[in-house]
mmCIF file of C-alpha atoms in Angstrom:
data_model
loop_
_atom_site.group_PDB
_atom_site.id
_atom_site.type_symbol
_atom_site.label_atom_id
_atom_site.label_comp_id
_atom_site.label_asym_id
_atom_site.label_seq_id
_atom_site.Cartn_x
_atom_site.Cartn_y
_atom_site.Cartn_z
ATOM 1 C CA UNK A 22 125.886 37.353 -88.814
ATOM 2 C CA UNK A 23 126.279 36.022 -92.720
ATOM 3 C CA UNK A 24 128.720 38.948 -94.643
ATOM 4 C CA UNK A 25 128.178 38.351 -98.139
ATOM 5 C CA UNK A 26 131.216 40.350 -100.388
ATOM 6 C CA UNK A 27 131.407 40.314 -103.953
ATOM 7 C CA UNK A 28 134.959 41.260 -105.911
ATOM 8 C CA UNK A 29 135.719 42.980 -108.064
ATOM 9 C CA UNK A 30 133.458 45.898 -107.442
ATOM 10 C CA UNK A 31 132.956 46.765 -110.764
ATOM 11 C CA UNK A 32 134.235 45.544 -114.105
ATOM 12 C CA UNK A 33 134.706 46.725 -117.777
ATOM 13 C CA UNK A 34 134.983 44.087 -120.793
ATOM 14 C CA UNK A 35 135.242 44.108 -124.508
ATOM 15 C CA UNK A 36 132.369 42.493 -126.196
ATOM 16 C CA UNK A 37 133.243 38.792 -126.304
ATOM 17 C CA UNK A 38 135.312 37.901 -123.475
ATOM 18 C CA UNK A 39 133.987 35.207 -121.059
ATOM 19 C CA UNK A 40 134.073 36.547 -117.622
ATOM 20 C CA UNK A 41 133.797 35.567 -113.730
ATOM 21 C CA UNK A 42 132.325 37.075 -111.236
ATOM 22 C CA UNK A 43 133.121 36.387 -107.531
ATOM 23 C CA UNK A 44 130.854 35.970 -104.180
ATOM 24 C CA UNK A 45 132.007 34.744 -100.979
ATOM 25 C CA UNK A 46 130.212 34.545 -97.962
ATOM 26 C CA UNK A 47 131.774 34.059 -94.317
ATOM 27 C CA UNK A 48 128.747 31.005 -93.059
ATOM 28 C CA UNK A 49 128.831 28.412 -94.574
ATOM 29 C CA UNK A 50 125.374 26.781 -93.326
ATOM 30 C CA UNK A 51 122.793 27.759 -95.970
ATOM 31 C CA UNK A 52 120.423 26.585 -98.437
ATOM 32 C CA UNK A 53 120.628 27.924 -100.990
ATOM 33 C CA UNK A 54 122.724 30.806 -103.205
ATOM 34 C CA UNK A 55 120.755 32.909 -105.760
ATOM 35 C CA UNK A 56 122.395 35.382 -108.038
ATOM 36 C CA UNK A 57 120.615 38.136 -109.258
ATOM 37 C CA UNK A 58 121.275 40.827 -112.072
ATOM 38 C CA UNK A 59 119.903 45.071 -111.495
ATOM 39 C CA UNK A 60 119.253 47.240 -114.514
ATOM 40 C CA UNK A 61 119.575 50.585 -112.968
ATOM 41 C CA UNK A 62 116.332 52.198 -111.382
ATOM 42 C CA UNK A 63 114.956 48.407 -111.992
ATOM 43 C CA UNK A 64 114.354 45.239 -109.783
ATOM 44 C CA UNK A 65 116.345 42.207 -109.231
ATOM 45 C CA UNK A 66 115.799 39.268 -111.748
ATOM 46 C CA UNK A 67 116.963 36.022 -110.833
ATOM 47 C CA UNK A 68 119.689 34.606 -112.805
ATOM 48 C CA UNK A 69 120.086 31.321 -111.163
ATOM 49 C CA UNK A 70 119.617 29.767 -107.915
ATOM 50 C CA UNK A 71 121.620 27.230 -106.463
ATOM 51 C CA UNK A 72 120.544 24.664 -104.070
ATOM 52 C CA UNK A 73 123.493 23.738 -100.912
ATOM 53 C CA UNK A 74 123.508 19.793 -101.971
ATOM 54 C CA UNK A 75 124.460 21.303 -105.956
ATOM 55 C CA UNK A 76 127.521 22.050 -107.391
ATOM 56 C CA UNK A 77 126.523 24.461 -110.027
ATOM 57 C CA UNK A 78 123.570 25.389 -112.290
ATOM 58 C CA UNK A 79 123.882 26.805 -116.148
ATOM 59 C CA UNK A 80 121.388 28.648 -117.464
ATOM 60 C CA UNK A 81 122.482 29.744 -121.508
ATOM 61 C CA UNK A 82 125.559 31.808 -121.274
ATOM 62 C CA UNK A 83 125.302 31.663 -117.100
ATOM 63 C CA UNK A 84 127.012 29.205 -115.454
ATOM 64 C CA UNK A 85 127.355 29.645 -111.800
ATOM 65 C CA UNK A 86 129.093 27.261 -109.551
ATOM 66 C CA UNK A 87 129.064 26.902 -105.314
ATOM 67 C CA UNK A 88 131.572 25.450 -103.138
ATOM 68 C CA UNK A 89 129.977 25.900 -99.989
ATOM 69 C CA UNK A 90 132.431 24.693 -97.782
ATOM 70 C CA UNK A 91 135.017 27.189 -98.723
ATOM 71 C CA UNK A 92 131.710 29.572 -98.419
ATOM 72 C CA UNK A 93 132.159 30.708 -102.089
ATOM 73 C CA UNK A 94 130.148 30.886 -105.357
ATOM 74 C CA UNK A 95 131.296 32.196 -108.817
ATOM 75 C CA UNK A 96 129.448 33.286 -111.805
ATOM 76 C CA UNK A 97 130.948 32.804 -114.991
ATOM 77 C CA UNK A 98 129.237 34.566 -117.784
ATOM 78 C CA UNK A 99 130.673 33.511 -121.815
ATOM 79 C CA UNK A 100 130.728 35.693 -124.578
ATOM 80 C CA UNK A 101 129.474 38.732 -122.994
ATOM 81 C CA UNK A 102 127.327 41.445 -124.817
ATOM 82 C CA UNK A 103 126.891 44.892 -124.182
ATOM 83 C CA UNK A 104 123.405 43.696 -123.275
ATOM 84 C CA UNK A 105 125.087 42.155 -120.441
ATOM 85 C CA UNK A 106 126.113 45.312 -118.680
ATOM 86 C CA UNK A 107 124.087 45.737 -115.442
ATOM 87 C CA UNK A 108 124.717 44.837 -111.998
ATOM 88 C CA UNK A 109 125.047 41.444 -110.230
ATOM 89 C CA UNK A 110 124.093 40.276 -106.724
ATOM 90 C CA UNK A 111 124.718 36.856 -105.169
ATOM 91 C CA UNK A 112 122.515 36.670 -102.060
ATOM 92 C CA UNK A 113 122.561 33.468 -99.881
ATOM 93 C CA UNK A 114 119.928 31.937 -97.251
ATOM 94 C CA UNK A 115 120.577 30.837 -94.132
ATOM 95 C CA UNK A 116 119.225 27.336 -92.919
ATOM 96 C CA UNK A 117 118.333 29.283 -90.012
ATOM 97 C CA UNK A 118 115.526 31.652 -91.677
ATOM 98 C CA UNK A 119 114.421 32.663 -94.364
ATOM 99 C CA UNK A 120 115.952 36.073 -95.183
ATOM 100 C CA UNK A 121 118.331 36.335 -97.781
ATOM 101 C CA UNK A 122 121.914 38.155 -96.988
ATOM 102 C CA UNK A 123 122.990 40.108 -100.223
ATOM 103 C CA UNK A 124 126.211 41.205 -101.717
ATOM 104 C CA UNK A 125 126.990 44.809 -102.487
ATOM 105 C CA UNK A 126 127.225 43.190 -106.272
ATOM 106 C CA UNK A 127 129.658 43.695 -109.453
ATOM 107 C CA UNK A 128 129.037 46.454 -111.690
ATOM 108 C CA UNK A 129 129.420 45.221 -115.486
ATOM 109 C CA UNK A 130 129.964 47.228 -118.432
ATOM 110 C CA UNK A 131 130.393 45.191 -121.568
ATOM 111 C CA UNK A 132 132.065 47.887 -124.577
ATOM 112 C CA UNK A 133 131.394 47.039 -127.614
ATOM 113 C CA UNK B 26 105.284 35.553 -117.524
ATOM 114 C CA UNK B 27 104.062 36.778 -114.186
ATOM 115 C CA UNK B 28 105.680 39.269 -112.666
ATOM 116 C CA UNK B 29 105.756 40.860 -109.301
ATOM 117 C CA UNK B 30 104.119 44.525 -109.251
ATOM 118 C CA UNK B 31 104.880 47.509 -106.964
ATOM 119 C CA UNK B 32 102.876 51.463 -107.276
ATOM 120 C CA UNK B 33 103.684 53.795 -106.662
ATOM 121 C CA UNK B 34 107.317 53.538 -109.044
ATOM 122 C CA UNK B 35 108.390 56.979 -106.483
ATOM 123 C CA UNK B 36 107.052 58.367 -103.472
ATOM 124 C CA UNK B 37 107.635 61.639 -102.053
ATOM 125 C CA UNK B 38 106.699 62.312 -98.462
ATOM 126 C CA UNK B 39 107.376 64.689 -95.517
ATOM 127 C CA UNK B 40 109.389 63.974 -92.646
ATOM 128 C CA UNK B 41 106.649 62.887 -90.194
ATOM 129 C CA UNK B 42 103.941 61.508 -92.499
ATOM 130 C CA UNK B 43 103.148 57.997 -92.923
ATOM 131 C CA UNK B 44 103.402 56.376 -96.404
ATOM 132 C CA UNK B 45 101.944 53.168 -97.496
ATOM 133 C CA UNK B 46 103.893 51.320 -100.188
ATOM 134 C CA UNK B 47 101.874 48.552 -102.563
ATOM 135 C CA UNK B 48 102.444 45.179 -104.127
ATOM 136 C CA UNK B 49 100.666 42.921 -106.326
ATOM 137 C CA UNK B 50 103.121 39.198 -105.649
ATOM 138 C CA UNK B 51 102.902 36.704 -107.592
ATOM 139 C CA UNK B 52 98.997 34.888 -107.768
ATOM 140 C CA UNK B 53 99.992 31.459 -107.042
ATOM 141 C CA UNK B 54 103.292 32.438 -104.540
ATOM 142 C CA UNK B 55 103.023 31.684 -100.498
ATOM 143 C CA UNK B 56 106.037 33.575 -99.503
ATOM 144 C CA UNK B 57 106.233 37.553 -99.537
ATOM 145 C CA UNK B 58 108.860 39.576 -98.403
ATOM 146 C CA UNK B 59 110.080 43.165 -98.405
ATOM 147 C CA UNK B 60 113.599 44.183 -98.683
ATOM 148 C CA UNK B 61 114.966 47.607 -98.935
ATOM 149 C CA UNK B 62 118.318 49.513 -100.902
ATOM 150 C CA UNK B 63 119.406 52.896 -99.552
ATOM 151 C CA UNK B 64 121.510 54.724 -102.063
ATOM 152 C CA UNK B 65 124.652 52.783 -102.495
ATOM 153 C CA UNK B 66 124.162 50.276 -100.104
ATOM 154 C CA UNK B 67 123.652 46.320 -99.845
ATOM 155 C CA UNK B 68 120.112 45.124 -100.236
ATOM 156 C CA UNK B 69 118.645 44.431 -96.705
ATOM 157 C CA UNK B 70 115.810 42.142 -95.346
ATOM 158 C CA UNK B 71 112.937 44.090 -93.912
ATOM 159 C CA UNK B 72 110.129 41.036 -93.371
ATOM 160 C CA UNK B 73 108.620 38.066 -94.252
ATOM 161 C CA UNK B 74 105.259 36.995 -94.240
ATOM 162 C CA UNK B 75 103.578 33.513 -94.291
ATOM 163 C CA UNK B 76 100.074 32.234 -93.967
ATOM 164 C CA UNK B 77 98.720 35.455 -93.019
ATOM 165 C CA UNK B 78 101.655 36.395 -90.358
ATOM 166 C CA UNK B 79 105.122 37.809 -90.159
ATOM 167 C CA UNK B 80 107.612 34.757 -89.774
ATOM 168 C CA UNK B 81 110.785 36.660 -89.862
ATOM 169 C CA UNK B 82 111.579 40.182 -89.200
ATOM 170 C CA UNK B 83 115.158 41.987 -89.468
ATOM 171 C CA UNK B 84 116.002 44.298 -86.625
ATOM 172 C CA UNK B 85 115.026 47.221 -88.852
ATOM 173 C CA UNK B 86 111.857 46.582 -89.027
ATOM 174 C CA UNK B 87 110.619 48.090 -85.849
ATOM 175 C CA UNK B 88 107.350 49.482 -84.302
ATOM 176 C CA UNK B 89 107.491 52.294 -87.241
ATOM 177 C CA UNK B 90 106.772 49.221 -90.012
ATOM 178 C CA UNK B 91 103.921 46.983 -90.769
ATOM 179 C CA UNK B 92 102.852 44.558 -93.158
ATOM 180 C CA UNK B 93 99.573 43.866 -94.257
ATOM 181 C CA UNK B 94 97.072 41.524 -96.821
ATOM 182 C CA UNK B 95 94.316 42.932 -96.846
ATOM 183 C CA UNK B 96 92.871 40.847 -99.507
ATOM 184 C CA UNK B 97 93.626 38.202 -101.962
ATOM 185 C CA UNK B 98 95.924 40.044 -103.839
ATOM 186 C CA UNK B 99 98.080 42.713 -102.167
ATOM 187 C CA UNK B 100 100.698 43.190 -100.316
ATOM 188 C CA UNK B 101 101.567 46.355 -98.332
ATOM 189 C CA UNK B 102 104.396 47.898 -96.286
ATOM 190 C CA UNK B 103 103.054 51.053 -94.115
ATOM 191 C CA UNK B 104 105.682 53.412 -92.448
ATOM 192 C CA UNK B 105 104.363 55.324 -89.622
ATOM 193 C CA UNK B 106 106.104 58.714 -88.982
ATOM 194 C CA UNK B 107 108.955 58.655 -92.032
ATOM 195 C CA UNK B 108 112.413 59.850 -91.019
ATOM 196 C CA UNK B 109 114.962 61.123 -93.626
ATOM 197 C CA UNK B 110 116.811 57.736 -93.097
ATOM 198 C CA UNK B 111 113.994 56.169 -94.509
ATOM 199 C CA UNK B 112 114.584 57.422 -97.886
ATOM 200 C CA UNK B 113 115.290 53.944 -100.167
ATOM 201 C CA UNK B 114 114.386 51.903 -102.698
ATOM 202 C CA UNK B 115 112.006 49.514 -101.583
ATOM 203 C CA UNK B 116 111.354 46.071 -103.132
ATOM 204 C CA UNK B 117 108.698 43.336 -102.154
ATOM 205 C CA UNK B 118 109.207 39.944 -103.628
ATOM 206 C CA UNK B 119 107.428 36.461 -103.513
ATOM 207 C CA UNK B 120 108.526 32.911 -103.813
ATOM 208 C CA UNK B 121 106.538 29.659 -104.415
ATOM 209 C CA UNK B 122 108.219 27.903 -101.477
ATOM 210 C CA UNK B 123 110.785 29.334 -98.437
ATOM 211 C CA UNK B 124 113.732 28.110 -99.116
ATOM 212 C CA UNK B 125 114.809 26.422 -102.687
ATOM 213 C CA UNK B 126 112.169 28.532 -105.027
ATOM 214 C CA UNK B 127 114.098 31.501 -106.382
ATOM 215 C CA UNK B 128 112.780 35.421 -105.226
ATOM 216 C CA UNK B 129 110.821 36.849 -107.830
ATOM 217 C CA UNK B 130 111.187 41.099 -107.334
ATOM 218 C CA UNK B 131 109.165 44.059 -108.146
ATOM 219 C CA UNK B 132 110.762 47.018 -109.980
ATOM 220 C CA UNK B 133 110.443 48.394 -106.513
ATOM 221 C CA UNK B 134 108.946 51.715 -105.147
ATOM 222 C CA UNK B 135 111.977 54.940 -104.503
ATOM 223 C CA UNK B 136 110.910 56.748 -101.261
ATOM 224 C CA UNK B 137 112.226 60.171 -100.742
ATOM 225 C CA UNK B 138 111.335 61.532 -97.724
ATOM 226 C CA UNK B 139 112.203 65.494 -96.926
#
């Protein structure tokens, strides 16, 4: 069964730094990586979703890369605001369904 | 921009009782799933539905779930006979396609069941 683990479990920035975020996942065969952020007592947005055959999508300040063979994925986020702060998942879908297996995400505070 | 929507925002039901939770997907989306958060744990896969059918189900969803469309438009997750264990956060999302279109989620429904 895919184990999806995200480190570290939470982190705490000044306003400004450029950050990563790490996801790795223990199979290898899927289609696709999505990461997500979670404003508490809120839904999941999608952030950016990365295709197996891709290397890494940027979205703005996102840029999230894949190395699937190594089964991990990183999200680098560049001069983080406080409006950053939330939580992020990285979730991943097998090529054998169609359910995604999520992270137990990265907790962000951004301090002005 | 179109968003996924879920009511009620909280339920609170008795152990026993059945509870039907509601979503609007997106209009022109195929795909709709439900996924669930208990308190400090990992979102989990409940279901998906296709074409009018279930085509994947997670081992928690059992005999006590169902999914329905009853029309056009919604979207609904009924639990028969809620167990305190059953007290989550539950989200339904929708996709244009299965596997490359990104999950759009609702703001999701918080069942507390006593």
């Amino acid at each position: 069964k895919q184990e999806v683990t995200q480190i570290p479990a939470a982190l705490s920035v000044p306003e400004g730094e450029n950050l990563v975020l790490n996801c790795s996942f223990t199979d290898s065969a899927i289609y696709n990586l999505q990461w997500f952020r979670q404003d508490p007592g809120k839904g999941l947005t999608s952030l950016l979703l990365i295709q197996s055959s891709q290397r890494e999508q940027t979205s703005g300040r996102l840029n999230a890369s894949l190395d699937k063979s190594s089964g991990r994925s990183t999200l680098y986020i560049a001069a983080s605001q406080p409006g950053d702060s939330a939580t992020y998942l990285c979730a991943v879908i097998a090529n054998t369904g169609n359910q995604f297996y999520f992270g137990t995400g990265t907790s962000l505070t951004v301090i002005p | 921009e179109p968003e996924v929507t879920q009511t009620p925002s909280h339920q609170v039901t008795q152990m026993g009782q059945e509870v039907i939770l509601r979503c609007v997907p997106i209009s022109n989306h195929l795909y709709f799933y439900w996924y669930r958060q208990i308190l400090g744990q990992k979102v989990e896969f409940l279901v998906s539905f296709y074409n009018n059918e279930i085509s994947e189900k997670s081992e928690i969803f059992d005999d006590q779930f169902s999914v329905e469309r009853p029309d056009g438009s919604n979207f609904t997750l009924k639990i028969r006979s809620t167990k305190l264990e059953d007290s989550a956060m539950y989200f339904c999302a929708s996709s244009r396609g299965s596997y490359n279109s990104p999950l759009h989620f609702g703001n999701g429904t918080r069942l507390t069941v006593t």
